[in-house]
Short mmCIF file of C-alpha atoms and ligand atoms in Angstrom, two decimals:
data_model
loop_
_atom_site.label_atom_id
_atom_site.label_comp_id
_atom_site.label_asym_id
_atom_site.label_seq_id
_atom_site.Cartn_x
_atom_site.Cartn_y
_atom_site.Cartn_z
CA MET O 1 17.16 5.01 -11.35
CA ILE O 2 18.16 3.63 -15.01
CA ALA O 3 15.04 2.92 -17.38
CA ASP O 4 14.88 0.36 -19.98
CA LEU O 5 13.18 2.47 -22.48
CA VAL O 6 11.88 6.13 -22.77
CA ILE O 7 9.42 6.85 -25.64
CA SER O 8 8.92 10.72 -26.27
CA GLY O 9 7.43 13.33 -28.34
CA ALA O 10 4.34 11.36 -28.69
CA THR O 11 0.87 12.25 -27.64
CA ILE O 12 -0.61 9.46 -24.74
CA VAL O 13 -4.06 8.42 -25.41
CA THR O 14 -6.32 6.76 -22.47
CA ASP O 15 -10.04 6.16 -22.89
CA THR O 16 -10.49 9.68 -21.28
CA ALA O 17 -7.57 11.92 -22.09
CA GLN O 18 -5.17 13.09 -24.49
CA PHE O 19 -1.89 14.64 -23.66
CA SER O 20 1.72 15.22 -24.74
CA ALA O 21 4.29 13.18 -22.64
CA SER O 22 6.97 10.62 -22.28
CA ILE O 23 7.17 7.02 -21.22
CA ALA O 24 9.61 5.63 -19.14
CA ILE O 25 9.63 1.66 -18.65
CA LYS O 26 11.24 -0.54 -16.99
CA ASP O 27 11.15 -4.24 -16.14
CA GLY O 28 7.94 -4.68 -18.27
CA ALA O 29 6.19 -2.06 -16.43
CA ILE O 30 5.38 1.76 -16.99
CA LEU O 31 7.83 3.47 -14.43
CA ALA O 32 6.62 7.21 -15.05
CA ILE O 33 4.52 9.27 -17.52
CA GLY O 34 5.33 13.03 -17.87
CA ASP O 35 7.30 15.63 -18.89
CA ALA O 36 10.69 14.64 -21.09
CA ALA O 37 12.55 16.47 -18.61
CA ALA O 38 11.34 14.58 -15.64
CA MET O 39 12.21 11.16 -17.39
CA PRO O 40 15.40 9.12 -15.97
CA GLU O 41 18.04 8.06 -17.89
CA ALA O 42 17.55 4.81 -20.12
CA LYS O 43 19.59 2.40 -21.85
CA GLU O 44 17.29 2.76 -24.79
CA THR O 45 15.04 5.77 -26.25
CA LEU O 46 12.55 6.28 -28.85
CA ASP O 47 11.42 9.44 -30.74
CA ALA O 48 7.84 9.03 -31.17
CA THR O 49 7.49 12.90 -32.28
CA GLY O 50 3.84 12.96 -34.07
CA LYS O 51 2.78 9.72 -33.19
CA TYR O 52 0.19 8.64 -30.47
CA ILE O 53 0.71 6.23 -27.97
CA LEU O 54 -2.37 4.07 -26.80
CA PRO O 55 -2.49 0.95 -24.24
CA GLY O 56 -2.17 -2.25 -26.52
CA ALA O 57 -5.41 -3.71 -27.85
CA ILE O 58 -7.19 -6.46 -25.96
CA ASP O 59 -9.07 -8.68 -28.54
CA ALA O 60 -11.32 -11.06 -26.43
CA HIS O 61 -12.10 -13.24 -29.22
CA VAL O 62 -9.71 -14.90 -31.47
CA HIS O 63 -9.74 -18.63 -32.79
CA PHE O 64 -5.68 -19.69 -33.15
CA ARG O 65 -6.79 -23.25 -34.03
CA GLU O 66 -3.88 -25.24 -32.12
CA PRO O 67 -4.12 -27.98 -31.10
CA GLY O 68 -6.05 -29.67 -33.74
CA TYR O 69 -6.48 -27.41 -36.87
CA SER O 70 -3.11 -26.21 -37.18
CA HIS O 71 -2.83 -25.95 -40.97
CA LYS O 72 -5.92 -22.82 -40.48
CA GLU O 73 -3.52 -21.03 -37.86
CA THR O 74 -0.98 -21.95 -34.82
CA TRP O 75 -0.36 -19.70 -31.60
CA GLU O 76 2.69 -18.72 -33.41
CA THR O 77 1.01 -17.20 -36.46
CA GLY O 78 -1.93 -16.07 -34.67
CA THR O 79 -0.10 -13.83 -32.06
CA ALA O 80 2.52 -12.51 -34.98
CA SER O 81 -0.43 -11.13 -36.48
CA ALA O 82 -1.69 -9.55 -33.29
CA ALA O 83 1.87 -8.12 -32.71
CA MET O 84 1.68 -6.78 -36.04
CA GLY O 85 -1.84 -5.38 -35.72
CA GLY O 86 -1.57 -3.72 -32.19
CA VAL O 87 -2.85 -6.11 -29.75
CA THR O 88 -1.26 -7.24 -27.14
CA THR O 89 -3.23 -9.45 -25.15
CA VAL O 90 -5.85 -11.99 -26.70
CA PHE O 91 -8.53 -14.22 -25.48
CA GLU O 92 -8.74 -17.68 -27.57
CA MET O 93 -11.44 -19.81 -28.01
CA PRO O 94 -11.95 -23.18 -27.07
CA ASN O 95 -13.28 -24.89 -30.52
CA THR O 96 -10.05 -26.27 -31.00
CA LYS O 97 -9.21 -30.40 -31.16
CA PRO O 98 -9.70 -31.63 -28.57
CA PRO O 99 -12.24 -28.82 -27.61
CA THR O 100 -11.04 -27.12 -24.36
CA GLY O 101 -13.41 -28.87 -21.96
CA THR O 102 -10.93 -30.57 -19.77
CA VAL O 103 -7.60 -29.78 -18.06
CA GLU O 104 -6.15 -32.38 -20.04
CA ALA O 105 -7.26 -30.17 -23.22
CA LEU O 106 -6.33 -27.10 -21.48
CA ASN O 107 -2.58 -28.10 -20.61
CA LEU O 108 -2.39 -29.17 -24.36
CA LYS O 109 -3.49 -25.83 -25.30
CA LEU O 110 -1.20 -24.08 -22.92
CA LYS O 111 1.62 -25.92 -24.40
CA ALA O 112 1.11 -24.57 -27.88
CA ALA O 113 0.66 -20.87 -26.54
CA GLU O 114 4.27 -21.09 -25.26
CA SER O 115 5.23 -19.48 -28.84
CA ALA O 116 3.26 -16.81 -28.07
CA TYR O 117 4.38 -13.36 -28.87
CA VAL O 118 1.59 -11.66 -26.84
CA ASP O 119 -0.09 -12.31 -23.60
CA PHE O 120 -3.54 -14.49 -23.72
CA GLY O 121 -6.18 -15.54 -21.87
CA ILE O 122 -8.05 -19.31 -22.82
CA TYR O 123 -11.32 -19.53 -22.56
CA GLY O 124 -12.64 -23.23 -21.09
CA LEU O 125 -15.66 -25.02 -22.91
CA LEU O 126 -19.19 -24.48 -21.12
CA GLY O 127 -20.79 -27.48 -22.57
CA GLU O 128 -23.16 -30.41 -21.32
CA SER O 129 -20.80 -33.34 -21.26
CA ASN O 130 -18.45 -31.28 -19.18
CA LEU O 131 -20.07 -29.77 -16.35
CA ASP O 132 -18.56 -31.75 -13.82
CA GLN O 133 -14.86 -30.31 -15.04
CA LEU O 134 -16.09 -26.41 -15.06
CA GLU O 135 -13.81 -26.20 -11.62
CA ALA O 136 -10.97 -28.10 -12.71
CA LEU O 137 -10.81 -25.81 -15.80
CA ILE O 138 -10.58 -22.72 -13.25
CA GLU O 139 -7.98 -24.56 -11.04
CA GLY O 140 -6.13 -25.20 -14.14
CA GLY O 141 -5.74 -21.90 -15.68
CA VAL O 142 -8.56 -20.39 -17.95
CA ALA O 143 -9.28 -17.09 -17.80
CA GLY O 144 -13.11 -17.30 -18.64
CA PHE O 145 -15.58 -19.85 -20.49
CA LYS O 146 -17.43 -19.66 -23.78
CA CYS O 147 -20.77 -21.26 -24.48
CA PHE O 148 -21.67 -22.21 -27.67
CA MET O 149 -25.51 -21.58 -27.80
CA GLY O 150 -25.57 -21.90 -31.16
CA ASN O 151 -23.69 -24.14 -33.67
CA THR O 152 -20.41 -23.16 -35.51
CA PHE O 153 -16.86 -24.22 -36.67
CA ALA O 154 -16.39 -27.96 -34.96
CA ASN O 155 -20.01 -28.21 -34.70
CA LEU O 156 -19.47 -28.65 -30.55
CA PRO O 157 -23.02 -29.36 -29.52
CA SER O 158 -25.03 -26.55 -27.89
CA PRO O 159 -25.83 -27.41 -24.49
CA PRO O 160 -29.59 -27.31 -23.83
CA THR O 161 -30.92 -24.59 -21.71
CA GLY O 162 -30.73 -26.30 -18.48
CA ALA O 163 -27.10 -27.33 -18.77
CA ILE O 164 -26.35 -23.48 -19.66
CA LEU O 165 -28.35 -22.64 -16.20
CA GLU O 166 -26.13 -25.43 -14.14
CA GLY O 167 -22.90 -24.24 -15.66
CA PHE O 168 -23.85 -20.60 -14.70
CA GLU O 169 -24.69 -21.50 -11.38
CA ILE O 170 -21.21 -23.44 -11.04
CA ILE O 171 -19.08 -20.31 -12.84
CA ALA O 172 -21.28 -17.85 -10.84
CA LYS O 173 -19.57 -18.55 -7.64
CA HIS O 174 -16.03 -17.84 -9.03
CA GLY O 175 -16.62 -14.92 -10.78
CA TYR O 176 -15.47 -15.74 -14.21
CA ARG O 177 -17.06 -14.24 -17.11
CA ILE O 178 -19.06 -16.71 -19.49
CA ALA O 179 -18.70 -15.42 -23.15
CA LEU O 180 -21.73 -16.69 -25.45
CA HIS O 181 -21.99 -17.47 -28.71
CA ALA O 182 -25.68 -16.42 -28.74
CA GLU O 183 -27.52 -17.73 -31.59
CA ASN O 184 -30.45 -20.28 -31.19
CA ALA O 185 -29.60 -23.59 -32.57
CA SER O 186 -32.86 -25.01 -33.08
CA ILE O 187 -34.25 -22.28 -35.16
CA MET O 188 -31.07 -22.06 -37.53
CA ALA O 189 -30.88 -25.82 -37.81
CA ARG O 190 -34.80 -25.58 -39.38
CA ARG O 191 -34.25 -22.70 -41.21
CA GLU O 192 -31.19 -24.33 -43.04
CA THR O 193 -32.77 -27.90 -43.71
CA LYS O 194 -35.94 -26.08 -45.44
CA LEU O 195 -33.47 -23.58 -47.11
CA LYS O 196 -31.46 -26.48 -48.76
CA GLU O 197 -34.70 -28.61 -49.18
CA ALA O 198 -35.82 -25.76 -51.36
CA GLY O 199 -32.12 -25.92 -53.32
CA ARG O 200 -30.77 -22.71 -52.16
CA ASN O 201 -27.19 -22.91 -51.84
CA ASP O 202 -25.96 -19.45 -52.56
CA PRO O 203 -24.69 -17.23 -50.35
CA LEU O 204 -27.54 -15.14 -49.40
CA ALA O 205 -28.77 -18.66 -48.11
CA HIS O 206 -26.47 -18.16 -45.13
CA LEU O 207 -27.97 -14.66 -44.00
CA ALA O 208 -31.68 -16.25 -44.62
CA ALA O 209 -30.77 -19.37 -42.54
CA ARG O 210 -29.77 -16.77 -39.35
CA PRO O 211 -32.28 -14.02 -39.05
CA PRO O 212 -31.66 -11.72 -36.27
CA VAL O 213 -34.58 -13.67 -33.87
CA VAL O 214 -31.95 -16.26 -33.44
CA ALA O 215 -29.87 -13.84 -31.94
CA VAL O 216 -32.00 -12.14 -30.11
CA GLU O 217 -33.65 -14.89 -28.65
CA ALA O 218 -30.26 -16.47 -27.37
CA VAL O 219 -29.15 -12.90 -25.79
CA ALA O 220 -32.49 -12.60 -23.70
CA ARG O 221 -32.31 -16.06 -22.51
CA ALA O 222 -28.76 -15.89 -21.65
CA ALA O 223 -29.57 -12.48 -19.79
CA ILE O 224 -32.51 -14.30 -17.75
CA LEU O 225 -30.10 -17.02 -16.95
CA ALA O 226 -27.04 -14.66 -15.82
CA GLU O 227 -29.60 -12.29 -13.75
CA TRP O 228 -30.99 -15.72 -12.14
CA THR O 229 -27.42 -16.90 -11.32
CA GLY O 230 -25.36 -13.85 -10.70
CA ALA O 231 -23.07 -15.04 -13.47
CA ARG O 232 -20.94 -12.45 -15.62
CA ILE O 233 -21.54 -12.93 -19.03
CA HIS O 234 -20.38 -11.44 -22.61
CA ILE O 235 -22.09 -11.22 -25.74
CA LEU O 236 -19.95 -12.37 -28.46
CA HIS O 237 -20.15 -10.71 -31.93
CA VAL O 238 -23.45 -8.77 -31.97
CA SER O 239 -24.50 -8.36 -35.37
CA SER O 240 -28.27 -7.13 -35.34
CA GLY O 241 -29.81 -3.99 -34.15
CA ASP O 242 -32.39 -6.08 -32.52
CA GLU O 243 -29.58 -7.58 -29.95
CA LEU O 244 -29.45 -4.06 -28.51
CA ARG O 245 -32.75 -4.10 -26.99
CA PRO O 246 -32.28 -7.23 -24.82
CA LEU O 247 -28.79 -5.89 -23.93
CA ARG O 248 -29.97 -2.47 -23.09
CA GLU O 249 -32.88 -4.26 -20.62
CA ALA O 250 -30.39 -6.69 -18.87
CA LYS O 251 -27.87 -3.68 -18.34
CA ALA O 252 -30.70 -1.45 -16.83
CA ARG O 253 -31.57 -4.73 -14.52
CA GLY O 254 -28.18 -4.66 -13.13
CA VAL O 255 -27.30 -7.78 -14.74
CA ASP O 256 -23.57 -7.93 -15.30
CA ILE O 257 -23.63 -8.09 -19.22
CA THR O 258 -20.93 -6.82 -21.59
CA ALA O 259 -20.97 -7.02 -25.52
CA GLU O 260 -18.73 -6.77 -28.20
CA THR O 261 -19.19 -6.35 -32.26
CA CYS O 262 -16.50 -6.61 -34.65
CA PRO O 263 -15.05 -4.66 -37.49
CA HIS O 264 -16.83 -6.61 -40.15
CA TYR O 265 -20.38 -6.08 -38.68
CA LEU O 266 -19.57 -2.24 -38.45
CA LEU O 267 -18.02 -1.87 -41.86
CA LEU O 268 -19.76 -4.44 -44.39
CA ASP O 269 -23.57 -5.10 -45.27
CA GLU O 270 -25.55 -7.45 -47.46
CA HIS O 271 -23.61 -6.43 -50.75
CA ALA O 272 -20.77 -8.42 -49.37
CA TYR O 273 -22.44 -11.60 -50.41
CA THR O 274 -22.64 -10.88 -54.13
CA GLU O 275 -19.16 -9.30 -53.99
CA MET O 276 -17.10 -11.68 -52.01
CA GLY O 277 -19.16 -14.92 -52.58
CA SER O 278 -18.56 -17.53 -49.87
CA LEU O 279 -15.67 -15.53 -48.28
CA ILE O 280 -18.17 -13.23 -46.41
CA ARG O 281 -19.68 -16.54 -44.61
CA VAL O 282 -19.35 -15.75 -41.15
CA ASN O 283 -21.45 -16.57 -38.04
CA PRO O 284 -23.24 -14.72 -36.86
CA PRO O 285 -23.91 -13.45 -40.70
CA VAL O 286 -23.28 -9.94 -41.91
CA ARG O 287 -26.41 -8.50 -42.44
CA GLU O 288 -28.18 -5.53 -44.18
CA LYS O 289 -27.18 -1.99 -43.99
CA SER O 290 -29.96 -1.07 -41.44
CA HIS O 291 -28.26 -3.14 -38.67
CA GLN O 292 -25.02 -1.79 -39.36
CA ASP O 293 -26.46 1.73 -38.53
CA GLN O 294 -27.95 0.39 -35.49
CA LEU O 295 -24.84 -1.25 -34.37
CA TRP O 296 -22.82 2.03 -34.62
CA ALA O 297 -25.72 3.89 -32.50
CA GLY O 298 -25.20 0.94 -30.01
CA VAL O 299 -21.44 1.84 -30.35
CA ARG O 300 -21.98 5.68 -29.36
CA ASP O 301 -24.46 5.01 -26.43
CA ARG O 302 -22.21 2.28 -25.30
CA THR O 303 -24.59 -0.38 -25.15
CA ILE O 304 -21.66 -2.38 -27.23
CA ASP O 305 -18.45 -2.26 -24.71
CA MET O 306 -16.00 -3.64 -26.93
CA ILE O 307 -14.77 -4.42 -30.35
CA ALA O 308 -13.25 -7.71 -30.79
CA THR O 309 -12.29 -9.64 -34.02
CA ASP O 310 -13.67 -12.94 -33.91
CA HIS O 311 -10.49 -13.86 -35.85
CA ALA O 312 -11.47 -17.07 -37.57
CA PRO O 313 -9.14 -18.07 -40.14
CA HIS O 314 -9.80 -20.89 -42.80
CA SER O 315 -7.70 -21.89 -45.47
CA ALA O 316 -8.69 -20.37 -49.17
CA ALA O 317 -9.86 -23.84 -50.12
CA GLU O 318 -12.02 -24.51 -47.21
CA LYS O 319 -13.43 -20.76 -47.52
CA HIS O 320 -13.98 -20.68 -51.53
CA LYS O 321 -16.47 -23.02 -52.57
CA ASP O 322 -19.69 -22.89 -54.82
CA ASP O 323 -22.21 -24.58 -52.39
CA ILE O 324 -22.51 -21.87 -49.47
CA TRP O 325 -23.27 -24.60 -47.06
CA CYS O 326 -19.65 -26.30 -47.75
CA ALA O 327 -17.64 -23.13 -46.96
CA ASP O 328 -16.30 -22.87 -43.75
CA CYS O 329 -17.34 -19.55 -41.47
CA GLY O 330 -15.02 -16.90 -40.58
CA PHE O 331 -11.95 -15.12 -41.56
CA THR O 332 -8.80 -13.76 -40.12
CA GLY O 333 -9.10 -10.09 -38.40
CA VAL O 334 -6.81 -9.79 -35.65
CA GLU O 335 -3.87 -8.21 -37.75
CA THR O 336 -6.36 -5.66 -39.52
CA GLN O 337 -8.81 -4.61 -36.55
CA MET O 338 -6.46 -1.31 -35.64
CA PRO O 339 -6.23 0.09 -39.29
CA LEU O 340 -9.52 -0.51 -39.78
CA MET O 341 -11.01 1.32 -37.00
CA LEU O 342 -8.64 4.18 -36.84
CA THR O 343 -9.69 5.13 -40.36
CA GLN O 344 -13.27 5.17 -38.77
CA VAL O 345 -11.75 7.53 -36.06
CA SER O 346 -10.36 9.69 -38.54
CA ALA O 347 -13.41 9.66 -40.59
CA GLY O 348 -15.22 11.19 -37.18
CA ARG O 349 -17.13 8.05 -36.30
CA MET O 350 -15.47 7.50 -32.79
CA THR O 351 -12.68 9.49 -30.86
CA LEU O 352 -9.45 7.60 -30.29
CA ASN O 353 -10.35 7.67 -26.64
CA ASP O 354 -13.69 5.65 -27.59
CA TYR O 355 -11.37 3.57 -29.48
CA VAL O 356 -9.37 3.06 -26.46
CA ARG O 357 -12.47 2.60 -24.06
CA MET O 358 -13.82 -0.48 -26.70
CA THR O 359 -10.39 -2.19 -27.36
CA SER O 360 -8.45 -1.87 -24.26
CA THR O 361 -9.95 -0.45 -20.96
CA ALA O 362 -13.26 -2.26 -21.69
CA PRO O 363 -12.00 -5.67 -22.23
CA ALA O 364 -9.16 -5.43 -19.38
CA LEU O 365 -12.17 -4.49 -16.82
CA ALA O 366 -14.51 -7.38 -17.99
CA PHE O 367 -11.76 -9.57 -17.56
CA GLY O 368 -10.21 -8.51 -14.20
CA LEU O 369 -7.18 -7.30 -15.80
CA TYR O 370 -7.25 -3.78 -15.24
CA PRO O 371 -5.14 -1.56 -14.50
CA ARG O 372 -2.47 -3.94 -14.96
CA LYS O 373 -3.82 -4.19 -18.56
CA GLY O 374 -6.05 -1.76 -20.53
CA ALA O 375 -4.10 1.11 -18.83
CA LEU O 376 -1.24 3.68 -19.27
CA LEU O 377 -0.48 4.36 -15.50
CA PRO O 378 2.74 4.05 -13.55
CA GLY O 379 2.85 0.18 -12.43
CA SER O 380 0.77 -1.00 -15.22
CA ASP O 381 2.13 -3.49 -17.61
CA ALA O 382 4.08 -1.49 -20.34
CA ASP O 383 1.67 -3.10 -22.88
CA LEU O 384 1.52 -0.37 -25.66
CA VAL O 385 1.14 0.80 -29.29
CA VAL O 386 2.71 3.39 -31.09
CA ILE O 387 0.41 4.43 -33.98
CA ASP O 388 0.58 6.59 -36.90
CA MET O 389 -2.59 8.48 -37.67
CA ASP O 390 -1.88 9.74 -41.20
CA ARG O 391 -0.04 6.90 -42.55
CA PRO O 392 -1.93 5.50 -45.55
CA GLU O 393 -1.72 1.82 -46.06
CA THR O 394 -3.51 -0.79 -48.26
CA VAL O 395 -4.61 -3.87 -46.55
CA ASP O 396 -2.99 -6.77 -48.54
CA SER O 397 -3.75 -10.42 -47.22
CA ALA O 398 -0.62 -11.71 -48.61
CA ARG O 399 1.20 -9.55 -46.42
CA LEU O 400 -0.50 -10.65 -42.95
CA GLN O 401 1.05 -13.17 -40.77
CA SER O 402 -1.96 -15.55 -40.34
CA LYS O 403 -1.66 -18.91 -41.91
CA SER O 404 -4.88 -17.93 -43.44
CA PRO O 405 -5.12 -14.82 -44.44
CA SER O 406 -8.12 -14.58 -46.55
CA THR O 407 -10.06 -11.40 -45.37
CA PRO O 408 -12.94 -9.61 -46.88
CA PHE O 409 -10.93 -6.54 -46.09
CA ASP O 410 -8.31 -7.45 -48.94
CA LYS O 411 -7.38 -4.32 -50.83
CA ALA O 412 -9.62 -1.73 -48.57
CA GLU O 413 -7.45 1.55 -48.17
CA VAL O 414 -7.00 2.37 -44.62
CA THR O 415 -5.31 5.33 -42.79
CA GLY O 416 -3.54 4.95 -39.35
CA MET O 417 -1.44 1.91 -38.54
CA PRO O 418 0.33 0.48 -35.70
CA ILE O 419 3.81 1.30 -35.95
CA HIS O 420 5.72 -0.40 -32.88
CA THR O 421 4.11 -2.91 -30.77
CA LEU O 422 5.35 -3.71 -26.71
CA VAL O 423 4.12 -6.50 -24.65
CA ARG O 424 5.59 -6.03 -21.07
CA GLY O 425 8.05 -3.53 -22.18
CA ARG O 426 9.34 -5.76 -25.00
CA PHE O 427 9.15 -5.18 -28.83
CA VAL O 428 6.96 -7.53 -30.37
CA MET O 429 6.52 -5.57 -33.62
CA LYS O 430 9.04 -2.60 -34.49
CA ASP O 431 8.98 -0.20 -37.47
CA ARG O 432 6.37 -2.56 -38.81
CA THR O 433 8.49 -5.60 -38.28
CA LEU O 434 7.93 -8.56 -36.45
CA MET O 435 10.76 -9.28 -33.81
CA THR O 436 10.84 -13.07 -34.58
CA ASP O 437 13.15 -13.43 -30.94
CA ALA O 438 10.11 -12.33 -29.09
CA ARG O 439 8.40 -15.43 -30.04
CA GLY O 440 7.60 -17.23 -27.03
CA HIS O 441 7.37 -14.05 -24.74
CA GLY O 442 3.78 -14.26 -24.35
CA LEU O 443 2.21 -15.45 -20.88
CA SER O 444 -1.04 -16.38 -19.70
CA VAL O 445 -3.12 -13.23 -17.67
CA ARG O 446 -4.26 -15.83 -15.10
CA ARG O 447 -1.15 -15.07 -13.24
CA ILE O 448 -2.46 -11.55 -12.72
CA GLN O 449 -6.35 -11.50 -13.34
CA ARG O 450 -8.24 -10.48 -10.63
CA MET O 451 -12.21 -10.80 -10.80
CA PRO O 452 -14.09 -8.70 -8.49
CA THR O 453 -15.79 -10.41 -5.43
CA PRO O 454 -18.55 -12.88 -7.36
CA THR O 455 -22.37 -12.45 -5.87
CA PRO O 456 -24.05 -15.89 -7.20
CA LYS O 457 -27.81 -15.57 -6.32
CA ASN O 458 -30.57 -18.25 -5.59
CA LEU O 459 -27.68 -20.45 -4.35
CA GLU O 460 -30.61 -22.57 -2.60
CA HIS O 461 -32.08 -22.78 -6.07
CA THR O 462 -29.19 -24.72 -7.55
CA THR O 463 -29.18 -28.06 -8.72
CA ALA O 464 -26.37 -29.33 -6.32
CA ALA O 465 -28.27 -27.59 -3.30
CA ILE O 466 -31.61 -29.32 -4.07
CA LEU O 467 -29.50 -32.82 -4.54
CA ALA O 468 -27.93 -31.96 -1.05
CA ALA O 469 -31.12 -31.26 0.71
CA LYS O 470 -32.87 -33.74 3.00
CA PRO O 471 -36.51 -34.51 1.61
CA SER O 472 -39.02 -33.44 4.14
CA ARG O 473 -41.64 -36.18 4.82
O1 DOR H 501 -18.03 -17.61 -38.32
C1 DOR H 501 -17.42 -18.25 -37.51
N1 DOR H 501 -16.16 -19.06 -37.24
N2 DOR H 501 -18.16 -18.17 -35.83
C2 DOR H 501 -17.71 -18.66 -34.78
O2 DOR H 501 -18.33 -18.29 -34.05
C3 DOR H 501 -16.56 -19.47 -35.12
C4 DOR H 501 -15.76 -19.30 -35.70
C5 DOR H 501 -14.62 -20.42 -36.32
O3 DOR H 501 -14.22 -21.05 -34.92
O4 DOR H 501 -14.51 -20.51 -37.33
ZN1 ZN H 502 -15.93 -16.67 -32.70
#
């Protein structure tokens, strides 16, 4: 048999092991991993001596803005950023225009995603006004759902708890994971109004409007509703140490709950507000150093399962405002996550195996993609990234692929860069160059997604069951 590509000389890294081996790839999948002498002949070879091969990163949280806000980002520029960042699969958020709350809107997004360089899952919206659409969205091809418990960009209304429960009841039967923007809308709205009335419009007013209780309350509430219904949930962008307690408690109770944090919560603190002004505005906010330390503890003890980016690009004009309330929230991230976090690996804050677990294995398991994705095994999709752990680089916003490359990490010194990225055996980045002919190579992961059998609970109490039951006299 003749392989398409054999990569030799590198150290293979999985979530649990590191070993020297070659990898043979054929028809988009890993054909063999083993001694160089045991590899089949290949049409193409790549010498990766001294480098590491990791499964490509799976970023469970990106906003690519299309349809509706393509001046901020498009699927083409967002997935080009992913390719340059060593990210081979992304999960994209529904706060586009129109929001991904109907099959019609989903189809518009699938159309836009035809330009993708990397594979993708699309989140459907779980909102109060589209509960009757959730099953059609599953049928139509969403890979999971997103519920905005708190307001953020695009101001999609946060569903009341009753609607969230009904949404969980419906989705629990199908097993798809529901990602939650876990912030309490009412607390934030009241705080924000009072801060504005008091004349506060400085950057730190944003942090003051969203104290940790906002997140703790929402995480705990979501966990209770998931426990009751058997829904699988994912807590997005954990930003505070306080959220770790409800997360640990829910996990201990057996709730199927996963959690992510993002590089900005692990690497920045309250000084960012004075140093960067409105650029740092993000929901939830970057917090005080004590939270950063607790988040690292949560990474180490595995309360936090994943590192995602919340890639949320906005134009420079939308980001830079004198009045903090007028600056759009979020910033680009999918291209800088890997260099930033590899730098932390080199600094000894996590191992390369931990890094693979948090950026590949865990998201693949949580979203039913393992071991097709998130694994380096014979038969797995050949989604991989070749990295140089010793390569120093300065993050340069001007050289990022994102259409809106403003980043709080501009000019950050990093060590460790993705050099080649392959999606199903095809180079989407080679020698730090985007392979523009791979535009459109990305596919929806729904084709291969296999969620474990769901175990919905309390079905006799669902709104649908109550309405179907005959009243007794
Ligand atoms: O800061 C944020 N920006 N947080 C979110 O949750 C949404 C995001 C966006 O879409 O801009
Ligand atoms: Zn987000």
